[in-house]
Short mmCIF file of C-alpha atoms and ligand atoms in Angstrom, two decimals:
data_model
loop_
_atom_site.label_atom_id
_atom_site.label_comp_id
_atom_site.label_asym_id
_atom_site.label_seq_id
_atom_site.Cartn_x
_atom_site.Cartn_y
_atom_site.Cartn_z
CA MET L 1 4.12 -18.08 14.96
CA SER L 2 6.06 -17.93 11.74
CA ILE L 3 4.55 -17.55 8.31
CA THR L 4 6.78 -20.13 6.64
CA GLU L 5 7.55 -23.72 7.58
CA GLN L 6 11.32 -23.16 7.61
CA SER L 7 13.45 -20.19 8.53
CA ALA L 8 15.81 -20.51 5.55
CA TYR L 9 15.50 -21.44 1.86
CA ASP L 10 18.00 -21.70 -0.96
CA LEU L 11 15.86 -19.51 -3.19
CA VAL L 12 12.87 -17.24 -2.65
CA VAL L 13 10.75 -16.50 -5.72
CA VAL L 14 8.53 -13.42 -5.51
CA GLY L 15 5.40 -13.64 -7.67
CA THR L 16 3.52 -16.61 -9.10
CA GLY L 17 2.94 -15.52 -12.71
CA ALA L 18 4.62 -17.22 -15.65
CA ALA L 19 8.05 -15.98 -14.58
CA GLY L 20 7.77 -16.90 -10.90
CA SER L 21 6.03 -20.23 -11.50
CA ALA L 22 8.64 -21.29 -14.06
CA ALA L 23 11.46 -20.10 -11.79
CA ALA L 24 10.15 -22.04 -8.80
CA LEU L 25 9.71 -25.29 -10.71
CA GLU L 26 13.06 -25.03 -12.47
CA ALA L 27 14.80 -24.42 -9.14
CA ALA L 28 13.03 -27.36 -7.50
CA GLN L 29 14.03 -29.57 -10.42
CA LYS L 30 17.61 -28.48 -9.77
CA GLY L 31 17.24 -29.64 -6.17
CA LEU L 32 16.90 -26.24 -4.48
CA LYS L 33 14.72 -25.62 -1.45
CA VAL L 34 12.28 -23.02 -2.71
CA LEU L 35 9.83 -20.58 -1.14
CA LEU L 36 7.30 -19.13 -3.62
CA LEU L 37 5.43 -16.01 -2.53
CA GLU L 38 2.22 -14.50 -3.88
CA LYS L 39 0.73 -11.35 -2.44
CA GLY L 40 -2.69 -11.98 -3.96
CA ARG L 41 -5.21 -14.45 -2.63
CA SER L 42 -4.81 -16.55 -5.77
CA THR L 43 -1.81 -17.42 -7.88
CA GLY L 44 -0.95 -16.77 -11.53
CA GLY L 45 -1.10 -12.98 -11.86
CA SER L 46 -1.76 -11.58 -15.32
CA SER L 47 -0.20 -14.70 -16.78
CA ASN L 48 -3.51 -16.48 -16.11
CA TYR L 49 -5.04 -14.57 -19.03
CA THR L 50 -2.31 -15.19 -21.58
CA GLU L 51 -3.06 -17.13 -24.71
CA GLY L 52 0.34 -18.29 -25.87
CA LEU L 53 4.11 -17.95 -25.98
CA PHE L 54 6.67 -17.06 -28.60
CA ALA L 55 9.18 -19.56 -29.92
CA ILE L 56 11.32 -20.26 -32.97
CA ASP L 57 12.03 -23.74 -34.41
CA SER L 58 9.78 -25.52 -31.92
CA TYR L 59 8.57 -29.06 -32.54
CA LEU L 60 5.08 -27.62 -33.11
CA GLN L 61 6.32 -25.20 -35.78
CA LYS L 62 8.16 -28.08 -37.46
CA GLU L 63 4.96 -30.17 -37.42
CA GLN L 64 3.05 -27.28 -38.99
CA GLY L 65 5.81 -26.59 -41.57
CA ILE L 66 6.47 -23.11 -40.16
CA LYS L 67 9.97 -21.75 -40.72
CA VAL L 68 10.96 -18.44 -39.14
CA SER L 69 14.56 -17.23 -38.97
CA GLY L 70 15.74 -16.54 -35.42
CA THR L 71 18.31 -14.03 -36.59
CA GLU L 72 15.73 -12.17 -38.66
CA VAL L 73 13.45 -12.03 -35.61
CA LEU L 74 16.32 -10.71 -33.51
CA LYS L 75 17.13 -8.02 -36.06
CA GLU L 76 13.48 -7.01 -36.43
CA GLU L 77 12.88 -6.82 -32.68
CA VAL L 78 16.03 -4.84 -31.95
CA GLU L 79 15.34 -2.45 -34.80
CA TYR L 80 11.68 -2.08 -33.75
CA SER L 81 12.96 -1.10 -30.28
CA LYS L 82 15.21 1.53 -31.90
CA TYR L 83 18.13 -0.43 -30.44
CA LYS L 84 16.88 -0.03 -26.88
CA ALA L 85 16.44 -3.82 -26.60
CA ASP L 86 19.44 -5.97 -25.72
CA SER L 87 20.63 -8.10 -28.64
CA ARG L 88 22.37 -10.60 -26.33
CA ILE L 89 19.22 -11.17 -24.31
CA TRP L 90 17.19 -11.67 -27.49
CA ARG L 91 19.79 -14.11 -28.87
CA LYS L 92 19.70 -16.36 -25.81
CA TYR L 93 15.92 -16.08 -25.49
CA ILE L 94 15.36 -17.03 -29.13
CA ASP L 95 17.90 -19.85 -29.07
CA THR L 96 16.28 -21.49 -26.05
CA SER L 97 12.67 -20.79 -27.02
CA ALA L 98 12.02 -24.16 -28.70
CA GLU L 99 13.28 -25.92 -25.59
CA THR L 100 10.96 -23.79 -23.43
CA VAL L 101 7.95 -24.96 -25.47
CA LYS L 102 9.04 -28.57 -25.03
CA TRP L 103 9.81 -28.13 -21.32
CA LEU L 104 6.31 -26.75 -20.75
CA GLU L 105 4.86 -29.73 -22.61
CA ASP L 106 6.92 -32.06 -20.41
CA GLN L 107 5.32 -30.43 -17.36
CA GLY L 108 1.84 -31.18 -18.74
CA VAL L 109 1.03 -28.12 -20.87
CA GLU L 110 -1.11 -28.88 -23.92
CA TYR L 111 -1.08 -26.77 -27.08
CA GLU L 112 -3.72 -25.85 -29.64
CA GLY L 113 -1.10 -25.03 -32.29
CA VAL L 114 0.97 -22.13 -33.59
CA GLN L 115 -0.42 -18.99 -35.21
CA ALA L 116 0.45 -15.48 -36.32
CA MET L 117 -1.11 -12.18 -35.30
CA GLY L 118 -1.87 -9.38 -37.76
CA ASP L 119 0.58 -9.72 -40.63
CA GLY L 120 3.40 -10.91 -38.36
CA GLU L 121 5.18 -14.26 -38.11
CA ALA L 122 3.67 -17.52 -36.85
CA THR L 123 5.47 -17.60 -33.49
CA TRP L 124 2.49 -17.73 -31.11
CA HIS L 125 2.20 -21.15 -29.43
CA ILE L 126 -1.36 -21.18 -28.18
CA TYR L 127 -1.87 -23.32 -25.10
CA LYS L 128 -5.10 -25.06 -24.14
CA GLY L 129 -6.95 -23.51 -21.19
CA MET L 130 -4.93 -20.27 -21.38
CA GLY L 131 -2.20 -19.35 -18.92
CA ASP L 132 -4.48 -20.34 -16.07
CA ALA L 133 -4.17 -24.01 -17.08
CA VAL L 134 -0.42 -23.72 -17.65
CA ILE L 135 0.07 -22.48 -14.11
CA HIS L 136 -2.62 -24.37 -12.22
CA LYS L 137 -2.67 -27.70 -14.05
CA ALA L 138 1.03 -27.99 -14.85
CA LEU L 139 3.64 -25.75 -13.21
CA GLN L 140 2.21 -25.26 -9.75
CA PRO L 141 1.17 -28.88 -9.03
CA LYS L 142 4.56 -30.07 -10.28
CA SER L 143 6.35 -27.56 -8.07
CA GLU L 144 4.36 -28.55 -5.03
CA SER L 145 5.04 -32.22 -5.68
CA LEU L 146 8.76 -31.36 -5.59
CA GLY L 147 8.40 -29.60 -2.25
CA VAL L 148 8.12 -25.95 -3.27
CA GLU L 149 6.42 -24.12 -0.42
CA VAL L 150 3.80 -21.72 -1.78
CA HIS L 151 2.23 -18.94 0.27
CA THR L 152 -0.60 -16.75 -1.02
CA SER L 153 -1.62 -13.46 0.63
CA THR L 154 2.06 -13.12 1.46
CA SER L 155 4.07 -10.18 0.13
CA ALA L 156 7.79 -9.76 -0.10
CA ILE L 157 8.57 -6.28 1.17
CA GLU L 158 12.32 -5.85 1.62
CA ILE L 159 15.56 -7.50 0.58
CA LYS L 160 18.30 -8.05 3.16
CA GLN L 161 21.99 -8.03 2.25
CA ASP L 162 25.14 -9.15 4.05
CA SER L 163 28.24 -7.02 4.55
CA ASN L 164 29.38 -7.84 0.98
CA HIS L 165 26.05 -6.60 -0.40
CA ALA L 166 25.06 -10.13 -1.37
CA VAL L 167 21.44 -11.18 -0.84
CA SER L 168 21.05 -12.74 2.59
CA GLY L 169 17.32 -12.67 3.27
CA ILE L 170 13.92 -11.22 2.59
CA VAL L 171 11.25 -9.63 4.75
CA ILE L 172 7.78 -11.00 4.08
CA ARG L 173 4.34 -10.03 5.33
CA ASN L 174 1.16 -12.03 5.74
CA GLU L 175 -1.46 -9.73 4.19
CA ALA L 176 -4.29 -11.23 6.27
CA THR L 177 -2.64 -10.84 9.69
CA ASP L 178 0.01 -8.14 8.98
CA GLU L 179 2.56 -10.46 10.58
CA GLU L 180 6.09 -9.94 9.29
CA GLN L 181 9.03 -12.31 9.20
CA VAL L 182 12.60 -12.35 7.92
CA VAL L 183 13.46 -15.42 5.87
CA ASP L 184 17.10 -16.30 5.22
CA THR L 185 18.03 -17.01 1.64
CA GLN L 186 21.01 -16.76 -0.67
CA ALA L 187 19.07 -15.89 -3.78
CA ILE L 188 15.88 -14.13 -4.81
CA VAL L 189 14.03 -14.04 -8.11
CA LEU L 190 11.91 -10.88 -8.47
CA ALA L 191 8.95 -11.71 -10.71
CA THR L 192 6.28 -9.28 -9.56
CA GLY L 193 4.86 -8.36 -12.97
CA GLY L 194 5.72 -4.65 -13.38
CA TYR L 195 3.90 -1.49 -12.25
CA LEU L 196 0.87 -0.93 -14.51
CA ASN L 197 -1.42 -0.90 -11.46
CA ASN L 198 0.60 1.64 -9.47
CA PRO L 199 -0.81 5.06 -10.52
CA GLU L 200 2.01 6.98 -8.84
CA MET L 201 4.72 5.01 -10.65
CA MET L 202 2.83 5.26 -13.94
CA LYS L 203 2.67 9.03 -13.49
CA ASN L 204 6.33 9.41 -12.57
CA LEU L 205 7.89 6.84 -14.87
CA THR L 206 5.80 6.96 -18.03
CA GLN L 207 4.30 9.56 -20.32
CA TYR L 208 0.81 8.12 -19.84
CA ASP L 209 -2.15 9.85 -18.29
CA THR L 210 -3.64 6.86 -16.50
CA SER L 211 -7.14 8.36 -16.71
CA ARG L 212 -7.02 7.48 -20.42
CA LEU L 213 -5.75 3.92 -19.98
CA VAL L 214 -7.86 0.91 -19.12
CA PRO L 215 -5.58 -1.62 -17.40
CA VAL L 216 -6.79 -5.09 -18.32
CA SER L 217 -4.60 -7.17 -16.02
CA SER L 218 -4.49 -8.87 -12.64
CA GLY L 219 -4.49 -5.46 -10.91
CA LYS L 220 -1.58 -6.58 -8.75
CA GLY L 221 1.35 -5.18 -10.71
CA THR L 222 2.27 -2.42 -8.29
CA GLY L 223 6.01 -2.28 -8.93
CA ASP L 224 7.03 -4.10 -5.75
CA GLY L 225 9.92 -5.98 -7.35
CA LEU L 226 11.31 -2.81 -8.90
CA ASN L 227 11.13 -0.88 -5.64
CA MET L 228 12.72 -3.69 -3.64
CA GLY L 229 15.55 -3.87 -6.17
CA TRP L 230 16.02 -0.10 -6.40
CA ASN L 231 16.08 0.16 -2.60
CA ILE L 232 19.26 -1.93 -2.49
CA GLY L 233 21.03 -0.14 -5.33
CA ALA L 234 19.71 -1.77 -8.50
CA LYS L 235 19.82 0.54 -11.49
CA HIS L 236 16.60 2.31 -12.55
CA TYR L 237 16.51 1.15 -16.14
CA GLY L 238 14.16 0.84 -19.07
CA THR L 239 10.99 2.21 -17.47
CA GLY L 240 8.35 4.14 -19.42
CA MET L 241 6.94 1.38 -21.57
CA ALA L 242 3.40 0.06 -21.23
CA MET L 243 2.00 -2.63 -23.51
CA LEU L 244 -0.92 -0.73 -25.03
CA PHE L 245 -3.39 -2.65 -27.11
CA GLY L 246 -5.58 -0.12 -28.90
CA GLY L 247 -9.20 0.84 -28.42
CA TYR L 248 -11.13 -0.40 -25.41
CA LEU L 249 -14.48 0.51 -23.88
CA ARG L 250 -14.72 1.78 -20.32
CA ASP L 251 -17.76 1.20 -18.14
CA PRO L 252 -17.19 2.61 -14.65
CA ASN L 253 -19.73 0.13 -13.27
CA GLU L 254 -18.00 -2.98 -14.59
CA PRO L 255 -14.51 -4.47 -14.16
CA PRO L 256 -12.30 -3.89 -17.24
CA PHE L 257 -12.12 -7.61 -17.95
CA LYS L 258 -15.83 -7.65 -18.74
CA PHE L 259 -15.09 -6.47 -22.30
CA ILE L 260 -12.11 -8.63 -23.21
CA ALA L 261 -14.23 -11.23 -24.99
CA SER L 262 -17.04 -8.85 -25.95
CA GLN L 263 -17.81 -8.72 -29.66
CA MET L 264 -19.14 -5.17 -29.23
CA ASN L 265 -15.78 -4.13 -27.78
CA THR L 266 -13.90 -5.81 -30.63
CA ALA L 267 -16.18 -4.15 -33.19
CA ALA L 268 -15.80 -0.76 -31.52
CA GLY L 269 -12.12 -0.78 -30.64
CA GLN L 270 -10.21 -3.18 -32.83
CA GLN L 271 -11.46 -2.67 -36.41
CA PRO L 272 -9.79 -0.74 -39.26
CA LEU L 273 -12.97 1.35 -39.78
CA LEU L 274 -13.69 5.03 -39.18
CA TRP L 275 -12.19 6.80 -36.16
CA VAL L 276 -12.52 10.48 -35.32
CA ASN L 277 -11.08 12.64 -32.57
CA GLU L 278 -12.65 15.18 -30.23
CA THR L 279 -13.05 17.69 -33.08
CA GLY L 280 -14.75 15.17 -35.36
CA GLU L 281 -11.73 14.74 -37.66
CA ARG L 282 -9.98 11.59 -38.85
CA PHE L 283 -6.36 11.46 -37.73
CA VAL L 284 -4.77 8.18 -38.88
CA ASP L 285 -4.98 5.20 -41.21
CA GLU L 286 -7.16 3.08 -38.94
CA SER L 287 -5.70 -0.17 -40.29
CA VAL L 288 -2.91 0.54 -37.78
CA VAL L 289 -4.93 -1.92 -35.66
CA TYR L 290 -2.92 -4.70 -37.36
CA ASN L 291 -0.33 -3.79 -34.68
CA PHE L 292 -2.26 -3.30 -31.44
CA SER L 293 0.55 -1.39 -29.74
CA TYR L 294 0.87 1.05 -32.63
CA ALA L 295 -2.91 1.50 -32.49
CA GLY L 296 -2.58 2.41 -28.81
CA ASN L 297 0.15 4.93 -29.63
CA ALA L 298 -1.96 6.48 -32.41
CA MET L 299 -5.01 6.83 -30.18
CA TYR L 300 -2.91 8.37 -27.49
CA THR L 301 -1.97 11.27 -29.80
CA GLN L 302 -5.56 12.57 -29.57
CA ASN L 303 -7.48 13.83 -26.56
CA LYS L 304 -10.49 11.68 -27.35
CA VAL L 305 -11.13 8.95 -29.89
CA TYR L 306 -14.44 7.62 -31.19
CA SER L 307 -15.15 4.88 -33.69
CA ILE L 308 -18.13 5.50 -35.98
CA LEU L 309 -19.95 2.44 -37.31
CA ASP L 310 -23.12 2.25 -39.36
CA GLN L 311 -25.69 -0.53 -39.46
CA GLY L 312 -24.28 -1.72 -42.78
CA VAL L 313 -20.85 -2.58 -41.39
CA LEU L 314 -22.35 -4.16 -38.28
CA ASP L 315 -24.52 -6.42 -40.46
CA LYS L 316 -21.49 -7.23 -42.60
CA MET L 317 -19.40 -8.25 -39.58
CA ALA L 318 -22.29 -10.32 -38.21
CA ALA L 319 -22.67 -12.18 -41.52
CA ASP L 320 -19.10 -12.37 -42.85
CA GLY L 321 -16.90 -11.94 -39.79
CA ASN L 322 -14.81 -9.12 -38.36
CA PHE L 323 -11.76 -7.57 -40.03
CA MET L 324 -9.45 -7.97 -37.00
CA GLY L 325 -9.81 -9.88 -33.73
CA LEU L 326 -8.54 -9.42 -30.19
CA GLY L 327 -6.03 -12.20 -29.60
CA VAL L 328 -7.85 -15.48 -29.21
CA TYR L 329 -10.56 -13.85 -27.11
CA VAL L 330 -12.42 -12.74 -30.25
CA LYS L 331 -10.78 -14.37 -33.23
CA ARG L 332 -9.99 -12.59 -36.46
CA GLY L 333 -12.65 -13.34 -39.10
CA GLN L 334 -15.08 -14.59 -36.43
CA LYS L 335 -18.76 -13.99 -37.24
CA MET L 336 -19.96 -11.34 -34.83
CA ASP L 337 -23.22 -13.06 -33.99
CA LYS L 338 -23.50 -11.70 -30.44
CA MET L 339 -22.42 -8.14 -31.26
CA GLN L 340 -25.82 -6.61 -32.10
CA ALA L 341 -27.43 -7.93 -28.92
CA GLU L 342 -24.53 -6.55 -26.85
CA ILE L 343 -24.84 -3.16 -28.59
CA ASP L 344 -28.62 -3.05 -28.14
CA GLN L 345 -28.20 -3.83 -24.46
CA ALA L 346 -25.59 -1.08 -24.02
CA VAL L 347 -27.92 1.43 -25.72
CA ALA L 348 -30.86 0.29 -23.59
CA ASP L 349 -28.71 0.66 -20.47
CA ASN L 350 -27.66 4.20 -21.52
CA LYS L 351 -23.99 3.30 -21.24
CA ALA L 352 -21.84 6.43 -21.42
CA PHE L 353 -19.47 4.97 -24.04
CA ILE L 354 -22.10 4.45 -26.75
CA PHE L 355 -24.15 6.85 -28.91
CA LYS L 356 -26.85 5.86 -31.41
CA ALA L 357 -28.72 8.10 -33.87
CA ASP L 358 -30.59 7.93 -37.16
CA THR L 359 -28.46 10.61 -38.82
CA ILE L 360 -24.85 11.77 -38.55
CA THR L 361 -26.07 15.24 -37.54
CA GLU L 362 -28.03 13.81 -34.65
CA LEU L 363 -25.09 11.56 -33.73
CA ALA L 364 -22.71 14.56 -33.60
CA GLU L 365 -25.17 16.43 -31.38
CA LYS L 366 -25.44 13.50 -28.98
CA MET L 367 -21.65 13.17 -28.86
CA ASN L 368 -21.24 16.92 -28.40
CA LEU L 369 -18.93 17.09 -31.45
CA PRO L 370 -18.99 19.92 -34.06
CA VAL L 371 -21.82 18.86 -36.40
CA GLU L 372 -20.31 20.38 -39.52
CA THR L 373 -16.88 18.79 -39.03
CA LEU L 374 -18.23 15.31 -38.35
CA THR L 375 -20.64 15.53 -41.28
CA ASN L 376 -17.79 16.60 -43.58
CA THR L 377 -15.50 13.87 -42.26
CA VAL L 378 -18.11 11.21 -42.98
CA LYS L 379 -18.87 12.70 -46.41
CA THR L 380 -15.18 12.76 -47.37
CA TYR L 381 -14.64 9.24 -46.02
CA ASN L 382 -17.57 7.96 -48.05
CA SER L 383 -16.13 9.55 -51.18
CA TYR L 384 -12.85 7.71 -50.50
CA ALA L 385 -14.80 4.46 -50.06
CA GLU L 386 -16.56 5.06 -53.37
CA ASN L 387 -13.29 5.79 -55.23
CA GLY L 388 -11.30 3.13 -53.39
CA THR L 389 -8.59 5.63 -52.43
CA ASP L 390 -7.94 7.15 -49.02
CA GLN L 391 -6.47 10.49 -50.09
CA ASP L 392 -5.63 11.46 -46.52
CA PHE L 393 -3.76 8.52 -45.05
CA GLY L 394 -3.62 5.81 -47.72
CA LYS L 395 -5.72 3.16 -45.96
CA ASP L 396 -6.11 -0.01 -47.99
CA SER L 397 -9.36 0.10 -50.00
CA GLU L 398 -10.41 -3.22 -48.42
CA TYR L 399 -11.09 -1.30 -45.20
CA LEU L 400 -12.77 1.73 -46.77
CA VAL L 401 -16.31 0.73 -45.89
CA PRO L 402 -18.84 3.57 -46.37
CA VAL L 403 -20.74 4.97 -43.41
CA ASN L 404 -24.11 5.66 -45.00
CA GLN L 405 -26.69 3.30 -43.61
CA GLY L 406 -28.46 4.29 -40.39
CA PRO L 407 -28.80 3.84 -37.58
CA TYR L 408 -25.32 5.12 -36.78
CA TYR L 409 -23.28 4.26 -33.70
CA ALA L 410 -20.32 5.98 -32.06
CA PHE L 411 -18.19 4.44 -29.33
CA GLU L 412 -15.88 6.45 -27.10
CA LEU L 413 -12.61 4.54 -26.93
CA GLN L 414 -9.99 4.49 -24.22
CA THR L 415 -6.61 2.84 -24.66
CA GLY L 416 -6.29 -0.65 -23.23
CA ALA L 417 -3.07 -1.64 -21.46
CA PHE L 418 -1.93 -5.15 -20.53
CA CYS L 419 1.28 -4.58 -18.56
CA THR L 420 4.51 -2.64 -18.26
CA MET L 421 7.87 -4.11 -19.14
CA GLY L 422 11.20 -3.13 -17.63
CA GLY L 423 12.63 -1.35 -14.62
CA LEU L 424 15.55 -3.53 -13.53
CA GLN L 425 18.55 -3.97 -15.78
CA VAL L 426 19.63 -7.60 -16.12
CA ASN L 427 22.35 -9.41 -18.03
CA THR L 428 21.92 -12.65 -19.99
CA LYS L 429 21.92 -14.57 -16.69
CA ASN L 430 19.01 -12.42 -15.45
CA GLU L 431 21.27 -11.14 -12.71
CA VAL L 432 20.19 -7.67 -11.56
CA LEU L 433 22.77 -4.95 -12.20
CA ASP L 434 23.59 -1.90 -10.12
CA ASP L 435 24.41 1.62 -11.32
CA ALA L 436 27.95 0.59 -12.13
CA GLY L 437 26.76 -2.36 -14.22
CA GLN L 438 27.91 -4.85 -11.57
CA LYS L 439 25.67 -7.74 -10.59
CA ILE L 440 24.09 -7.74 -7.15
CA ASP L 441 25.04 -11.17 -5.86
CA GLY L 442 22.03 -13.42 -5.46
CA LEU L 443 19.48 -11.08 -7.04
CA TYR L 444 17.64 -12.03 -10.25
CA ALA L 445 14.73 -10.42 -12.10
CA ALA L 446 12.40 -12.11 -14.56
CA GLY L 447 9.31 -11.45 -16.64
CA ASN L 448 7.92 -7.94 -16.71
CA ASP L 449 10.25 -6.72 -13.94
CA ALA L 450 13.28 -7.20 -16.19
CA SER L 451 14.41 -4.85 -18.97
CA GLY L 452 16.05 -5.73 -22.24
CA LEU L 453 13.28 -6.96 -24.47
CA ALA L 454 11.67 -3.79 -25.74
CA GLY L 455 12.00 -0.06 -26.33
CA ASP L 456 9.05 2.23 -25.77
CA THR L 457 6.50 0.12 -27.68
CA TYR L 458 5.70 -3.59 -27.56
CA GLY L 459 6.17 -5.54 -30.79
CA PRO L 460 3.09 -7.71 -31.27
CA ASN L 461 4.09 -8.71 -34.79
CA MET L 462 6.10 -11.47 -33.17
CA PRO L 463 3.31 -12.62 -30.86
CA GLY L 464 3.90 -14.25 -27.51
CA THR L 465 7.24 -12.62 -26.76
CA CYS L 466 6.17 -11.17 -23.43
CA VAL L 467 4.97 -14.30 -21.68
CA GLY L 468 7.54 -16.38 -23.59
CA TYR L 469 10.19 -14.20 -22.02
CA ALA L 470 8.57 -14.64 -18.61
CA PHE L 471 8.82 -18.45 -18.80
CA TYR L 472 12.34 -18.31 -20.22
CA SER L 473 13.71 -15.67 -17.86
CA GLY L 474 12.18 -17.33 -14.81
CA ARG L 475 13.94 -20.59 -15.64
CA ASN L 476 17.13 -18.78 -16.64
CA SER L 477 17.16 -16.96 -13.29
CA SER L 478 16.87 -20.21 -11.38
CA ASP L 479 19.51 -22.02 -13.43
CA ASN L 480 21.95 -19.23 -12.71
CA ALA L 481 20.88 -18.92 -9.08
CA ALA L 482 21.62 -22.65 -8.66
CA GLU L 483 25.11 -22.10 -10.11
CA TYR L 484 25.65 -19.09 -7.89
CA ILE L 485 24.57 -20.96 -4.74
CA LYS L 486 26.87 -23.84 -5.65
CA SER L 487 29.76 -21.39 -6.12
CA THR L 488 29.33 -19.99 -2.61
CA VAL L 489 29.67 -23.36 -0.86
CA LYS L 490 32.87 -23.29 1.19
CA ILE L 491 34.93 -26.49 0.92
C1 FAD O 501 -5.32 -10.22 -20.90
C2 FAD O 501 -3.86 -10.41 -21.17
C3 FAD O 501 -3.47 -11.26 -22.19
C4 FAD O 501 -2.11 -11.42 -22.48
N1 FAD O 501 -1.76 -12.30 -23.45
C5 FAD O 501 -0.44 -12.50 -23.71
C6 FAD O 501 -0.04 -13.51 -24.62
O1 FAD O 501 -0.85 -14.28 -25.16
N2 FAD O 501 1.28 -13.63 -24.90
C7 FAD O 501 2.22 -12.81 -24.31
O2 FAD O 501 3.40 -12.94 -24.64
N3 FAD O 501 1.87 -11.91 -23.37
C8 FAD O 501 0.58 -11.74 -23.05
N4 FAD O 501 0.22 -10.84 -22.09
C9 FAD O 501 1.30 -10.20 -21.29
C10 FAD O 501 1.63 -11.19 -20.13
O3 FAD O 501 0.56 -11.24 -19.26
C11 FAD O 501 2.86 -10.83 -19.36
O4 FAD O 501 3.92 -10.71 -20.20
C12 FAD O 501 3.21 -11.95 -18.36
O5 FAD O 501 2.05 -12.42 -17.73
C13 FAD O 501 4.19 -11.45 -17.34
O6 FAD O 501 4.39 -12.45 -16.40
P1 FAD O 501 5.03 -12.11 -15.00
O7 FAD O 501 5.24 -13.43 -14.33
O8 FAD O 501 6.18 -11.21 -15.17
O9 FAD O 501 3.90 -11.25 -14.23
P2 FAD O 501 2.47 -11.64 -13.66
O10 FAD O 501 1.84 -12.75 -14.39
O11 FAD O 501 1.71 -10.38 -13.58
O12 FAD O 501 2.77 -12.17 -12.19
C14 FAD O 501 3.29 -11.34 -11.17
C15 FAD O 501 2.77 -11.85 -9.84
O13 FAD O 501 3.53 -11.26 -8.79
C16 FAD O 501 2.67 -11.00 -7.70
N5 FAD O 501 3.29 -9.99 -6.83
C17 FAD O 501 3.43 -8.67 -7.09
N6 FAD O 501 4.06 -8.08 -6.07
C18 FAD O 501 4.33 -9.05 -5.15
C19 FAD O 501 4.97 -9.05 -3.86
N7 FAD O 501 5.47 -7.94 -3.30
N8 FAD O 501 5.05 -10.22 -3.18
C20 FAD O 501 4.53 -11.36 -3.70
N9 FAD O 501 3.91 -11.40 -4.92
C21 FAD O 501 3.83 -10.27 -5.62
C22 FAD O 501 1.41 -10.53 -8.39
O14 FAD O 501 0.30 -10.59 -7.51
C23 FAD O 501 1.32 -11.50 -9.56
O15 FAD O 501 0.61 -12.65 -9.22
C24 FAD O 501 -1.13 -10.68 -21.76
C25 FAD O 501 -1.53 -9.83 -20.72
C26 FAD O 501 -2.88 -9.71 -20.41
C27 FAD O 501 -3.26 -8.84 -19.26
#
């Protein structure tokens, strides 16, 4: 019995996140016979959790009177990457981004509007129902209505090539039955979402100690696309980058996603308040949280990081709203009306990440930090708050809130991570390149499997660029695959 209905397809798309779903639909709209594979039991990958995509000059930005220069964005992004990003890829991505927003709308995607993040530009096109709705109410039903054959619990495991090294097929496996099958195809789009969830690859390809990261993702990004590409000679390129997003709580008894919309987690991990390290010292201007990736980098410089909050600042955030949010999960300025109950519950449950005490001395003892150092840190910080000047790191006085009203709370923070980006080098057609910079005929990479967008740190000041690139590069791959397939037809 075979896994698929046919033995041959024009195009096989591996992965059903934003990149794969967009690729499959685009290809079907171009008249290709498409097989779409998903190794998980459900479709959508990490893209299900996304809030919105990047674009410049979209109809929504025009309606809202938002004007952002594409060339300025390009310059900023390339500079931010220390010139590791590819200017040509950014140019094409930016120039087609408005059309991507419209194309998604034409497929049935609805938008809430466009917004900024931190002090960045208003480029984030927030969709209704998150990425889950984009994929399951728009892209996937449309694809299926055009005849795309979708298989879940089915992994791609190996790419086959002909004697000219062009793609000729793919080996797939039914994860429920272990049955394997070779499917003939002329083109493949690899859209498997990167390798954040592959500890071995994270260890070998990045500088990160995974014991300190909390991956908040689908859990299925195990680097399959990269390995399949590398196994047939694709260049190892642009690995090492994980999209960190600052402080996050870890509870070994709960799945990481539990805290994404938690007000306690946002209060503990995402505010520009007081942080100390394992010796009880401050180490950075905590308002670095305006850029969640920078915040992740800063935290990662220490062995341990704790945020210290007093009852005064908790009451202030409950009454007046937080200082910074976490995407649209907990919005910036939102009144933290559930936070105290969540904190009280965590204390009652003796959660390992939280400490509560009536004095700073007692807090330091409970945390096993040097009492004198922590007491001095808090004393000095309070003097800065009183004078309105952070003499150590120059934090804006708006965020210098004193820590002087018990009870006091400390939260042990880990660094959250959403995804990796990069691994396969692509050109502006999303064709995968080999070590000599030559394209591998018929092989395309999209979304987080493709390199070119970033250096070693994600740039959240231009929000939405990661999933925006996934939609764009998925479609771009299929457009070029369609051209390639046409070019191989013998007359
Ligand atoms: C909580 C959260 C919120 C985010 N919010 C945003 C946002 O608002 N804006 C933004 O720009 N970015 C955001 N990101 C980043 C964003 O998720 C990624 O950029 C984007 O989802 C990447 O899409 P993708 O299609 O490359 O990968 P994914 O969505 O991860 O999809 C890859 C799919 O491939 C499947 N797969 C893997 N291996 C195989 C195989 N061998 N065979 C078959 N299938 C396979 C996986 O199971 C998965 O379903 C967010 C990430 C997270 C985790």
